[in-house]
mmCIF file of C-alpha atoms in Angstrom:
data_model
loop_
_atom_site.group_PDB
_atom_site.id
_atom_site.type_symbol
_atom_site.label_atom_id
_atom_site.label_comp_id
_atom_site.label_asym_id
_atom_site.label_seq_id
_atom_site.Cartn_x
_atom_site.Cartn_y
_atom_site.Cartn_z
ATOM 1 C CA MET E 228 3.173 -21.549 -9.605
ATOM 2 C CA ALA E 229 4.570 -21.477 -6.075
ATOM 3 C CA LYS E 230 3.562 -18.662 -3.765
ATOM 4 C CA LYS E 231 5.793 -17.133 -1.133
ATOM 5 C CA LEU E 232 4.195 -15.300 1.774
ATOM 6 C CA PHE E 233 5.754 -12.326 3.542
ATOM 7 C CA PRO E 234 3.791 -11.554 6.730
ATOM 8 C CA ASP E 235 4.578 -8.329 8.569
ATOM 9 C CA GLY E 236 2.920 -8.953 11.929
ATOM 10 C CA THR E 237 -0.319 -7.125 11.130
ATOM 11 C CA GLU E 238 -2.232 -10.258 10.157
ATOM 12 C CA VAL E 239 -5.538 -10.465 11.991
ATOM 13 C CA VAL E 240 -7.058 -13.507 10.262
ATOM 14 C CA ASP E 241 -5.518 -16.731 8.948
ATOM 15 C CA PHE E 242 -6.009 -16.064 5.235
ATOM 16 C CA TYR E 243 -4.551 -12.544 5.280
ATOM 17 C CA VAL E 244 -0.906 -11.686 4.697
ATOM 18 C CA ARG E 245 0.555 -8.302 3.758
ATOM 19 C CA THR E 246 2.642 -9.442 0.779
ATOM 20 C CA VAL E 247 2.464 -12.442 -1.546
ATOM 21 C CA ARG E 248 4.888 -13.251 -4.359
ATOM 22 C CA SER E 249 3.856 -15.571 -7.158
ATOM 23 C CA GLY E 250 6.479 -15.915 -9.872
ATOM 24 C CA PRO E 251 7.458 -12.415 -10.976
ATOM 25 C CA PHE E 252 4.335 -10.864 -9.416
ATOM 26 C CA VAL E 253 4.255 -9.256 -5.978
ATOM 27 C CA PHE E 254 0.886 -8.354 -4.477
ATOM 28 C CA VAL E 255 0.666 -6.072 -1.451
ATOM 29 C CA SER E 256 -2.691 -6.143 0.349
ATOM 30 C CA GLY E 257 -4.640 -3.031 1.179
ATOM 31 C CA THR E 258 -2.254 -1.049 3.373
ATOM 32 C CA THR E 259 -2.945 1.863 5.699
ATOM 33 C CA SER E 260 -1.024 4.069 8.104
ATOM 34 C CA LEU E 261 -1.972 1.986 11.167
ATOM 35 C CA ASP E 262 0.922 1.302 13.508
ATOM 36 C CA ALA E 263 1.634 -2.092 15.137
ATOM 37 C CA ARG E 264 -0.896 -1.319 17.882
ATOM 38 C CA GLY E 265 -3.664 -0.443 15.422
ATOM 39 C CA ARG E 266 -3.443 3.326 15.915
ATOM 40 C CA VAL E 267 -3.868 5.695 12.987
ATOM 41 C CA GLN E 268 -0.663 7.534 12.096
ATOM 42 C CA GLY E 269 -0.743 10.794 10.115
ATOM 43 C CA ARG E 270 -3.061 13.741 10.623
ATOM 44 C CA ASP E 271 -4.145 14.161 7.017
ATOM 45 C CA ALA E 272 -4.432 12.198 3.781
ATOM 46 C CA GLY E 273 -1.017 13.300 2.516
ATOM 47 C CA GLN E 274 0.766 12.139 5.676
ATOM 48 C CA GLN E 275 -1.189 8.892 5.749
ATOM 49 C CA THR E 276 -0.262 8.253 2.110
ATOM 50 C CA ALA E 277 3.447 8.811 2.812
ATOM 51 C CA ILE E 278 3.362 6.406 5.778
ATOM 52 C CA THR E 279 1.396 3.851 3.774
ATOM 53 C CA MET E 280 3.872 3.981 0.898
ATOM 54 C CA ARG E 281 6.758 3.335 3.318
ATOM 55 C CA LYS E 282 4.913 0.233 4.535
ATOM 56 C CA ILE E 283 4.292 -0.884 0.938
ATOM 57 C CA ALA E 284 7.982 -0.369 0.164
ATOM 58 C CA ALA E 285 8.877 -2.606 3.127
ATOM 59 C CA GLY E 286 6.497 -5.320 1.900
ATOM 60 C CA LEU E 287 7.948 -5.136 -1.587
ATOM 61 C CA LYS E 288 11.500 -5.294 -0.234
ATOM 62 C CA ALA E 289 10.689 -8.427 1.770
ATOM 63 C CA ALA E 290 9.578 -10.049 -1.508
ATOM 64 C CA GLY E 291 12.630 -8.870 -3.460
ATOM 65 C CA ALA E 292 10.956 -5.918 -5.189
ATOM 66 C CA ARG E 293 11.169 -2.114 -5.059
ATOM 67 C CA LEU E 294 8.788 0.771 -5.563
ATOM 68 C CA ASP E 295 10.248 1.053 -9.087
ATOM 69 C CA ASP E 296 8.738 -2.378 -9.804
ATOM 70 C CA LEU E 297 5.170 -1.226 -9.085
ATOM 71 C CA THR E 298 2.816 -1.532 -12.014
ATOM 72 C CA ARG E 299 -0.551 -0.915 -10.378
ATOM 73 C CA LEU E 300 -2.041 0.943 -7.410
ATOM 74 C CA THR E 301 -5.620 1.023 -6.202
ATOM 75 C CA ILE E 302 -6.121 3.926 -3.813
ATOM 76 C CA PHE E 303 -9.147 4.232 -1.570
ATOM 77 C CA VAL E 304 -9.914 7.604 0.046
ATOM 78 C CA THR E 305 -12.749 8.639 2.323
ATOM 79 C CA ASP E 306 -12.874 12.131 0.805
ATOM 80 C CA ILE E 307 -12.327 12.675 -2.922
ATOM 81 C CA ARG E 308 -11.188 16.226 -2.135
ATOM 82 C CA ASP E 309 -7.985 14.678 -0.730
ATOM 83 C CA MET E 310 -6.949 13.624 -4.233
ATOM 84 C CA ALA E 311 -4.391 16.428 -4.626
ATOM 85 C CA ALA E 312 -2.694 15.683 -1.284
ATOM 86 C CA VAL E 313 -2.634 11.959 -2.014
ATOM 87 C CA SER E 314 -1.239 12.540 -5.526
ATOM 88 C CA LYS E 315 1.492 14.810 -4.177
ATOM 89 C CA ALA E 316 2.551 12.236 -1.563
ATOM 90 C CA LEU E 317 2.498 9.452 -4.172
ATOM 91 C CA ALA E 318 4.636 11.476 -6.579
ATOM 92 C CA LYS E 319 7.187 12.033 -3.825
ATOM 93 C CA ALA E 320 7.252 8.339 -2.860
ATOM 94 C CA LEU E 321 7.414 7.077 -6.444
ATOM 95 C CA LYS E 322 10.150 9.528 -7.502
ATOM 96 C CA GLY E 323 9.233 9.629 -11.176
ATOM 97 C CA SER E 324 8.147 6.008 -11.600
ATOM 98 C CA VAL E 325 5.135 5.525 -13.820
ATOM 99 C CA VAL E 326 2.332 3.428 -12.337
ATOM 100 C CA SER E 327 -1.177 2.678 -13.513
ATOM 101 C CA SER E 328 -3.639 3.616 -10.776
ATOM 102 C CA THR E 329 -7.257 3.967 -9.775
ATOM 103 C CA LEU E 330 -8.567 6.302 -7.084
ATOM 104 C CA VAL E 331 -11.845 5.324 -5.438
ATOM 105 C CA ALA E 332 -13.846 7.321 -2.890
ATOM 106 C CA VAL E 333 -15.406 5.136 -0.191
ATOM 107 C CA SER E 334 -17.694 5.969 2.702
ATOM 108 C CA ALA E 335 -15.317 4.565 5.333
ATOM 109 C CA LEU E 336 -12.254 2.406 5.905
ATOM 110 C CA ALA E 337 -11.788 -0.336 8.533
ATOM 111 C CA VAL E 338 -10.706 1.943 11.404
ATOM 112 C CA ALA E 339 -12.117 5.357 12.273
ATOM 113 C CA GLY E 340 -9.655 8.098 11.324
ATOM 114 C CA LEU E 341 -8.149 6.276 8.357
ATOM 115 C CA LEU E 342 -8.360 8.454 5.260
ATOM 116 C CA VAL E 343 -6.328 6.384 2.771
ATOM 117 C CA GLU E 344 -5.783 2.715 1.923
ATOM 118 C CA ILE E 345 -3.602 1.516 -0.953
ATOM 119 C CA GLU E 346 -3.159 -1.897 -2.535
ATOM 120 C CA SER E 347 -0.460 -2.563 -5.081
ATOM 121 C CA THR E 348 0.990 -4.950 -7.622
ATOM 122 C CA ALA E 349 4.611 -5.121 -8.738
ATOM 123 C CA VAL E 350 6.359 -7.184 -11.413
ATOM 124 C CA ILE E 351 9.978 -8.178 -10.925
ATOM 125 C CA GLU E 352 11.767 -8.438 -14.256
ATOM 126 C CA ARG E 353 15.264 -9.249 -13.042
#
C-alpha cells in the first residue's frame, strides 16, 4: 500500500513526519502546542489542547481528512488533574464527533512547559 507523507515543517529527524496517509488511514504523529520556533503556546492544558487540535486538523486536511474522520486519539498529559480541562477542549474541537481515546499521565514531555501531546488516527471513507 502506497504511503503519502505530509510534512509541516516541524520535522527534526529524517524518519519523522507530522502526517502519513496509507490507503484510507491517516496517522498524525504526537502533536503539541509548540510554535514553528519551538516555543510552547498556551498557558494551561486546555489552551494547549485547543492549539494542538488545530494543528492536528491542519495535518488531517493536508491528507484529505477532517476532524470528523478521527477514530482514535492517544492523549498524554503531565498532570492527570488536567483531564477535565483537556476533555472540555477536546469536546469543543470535536463538535460532537465520537472518537475512541486513551489518556495517559507521563512524567514529562519533550520540551519543558508542554502539558499535553496528542496523536491521532483517522479513516477516510469517501
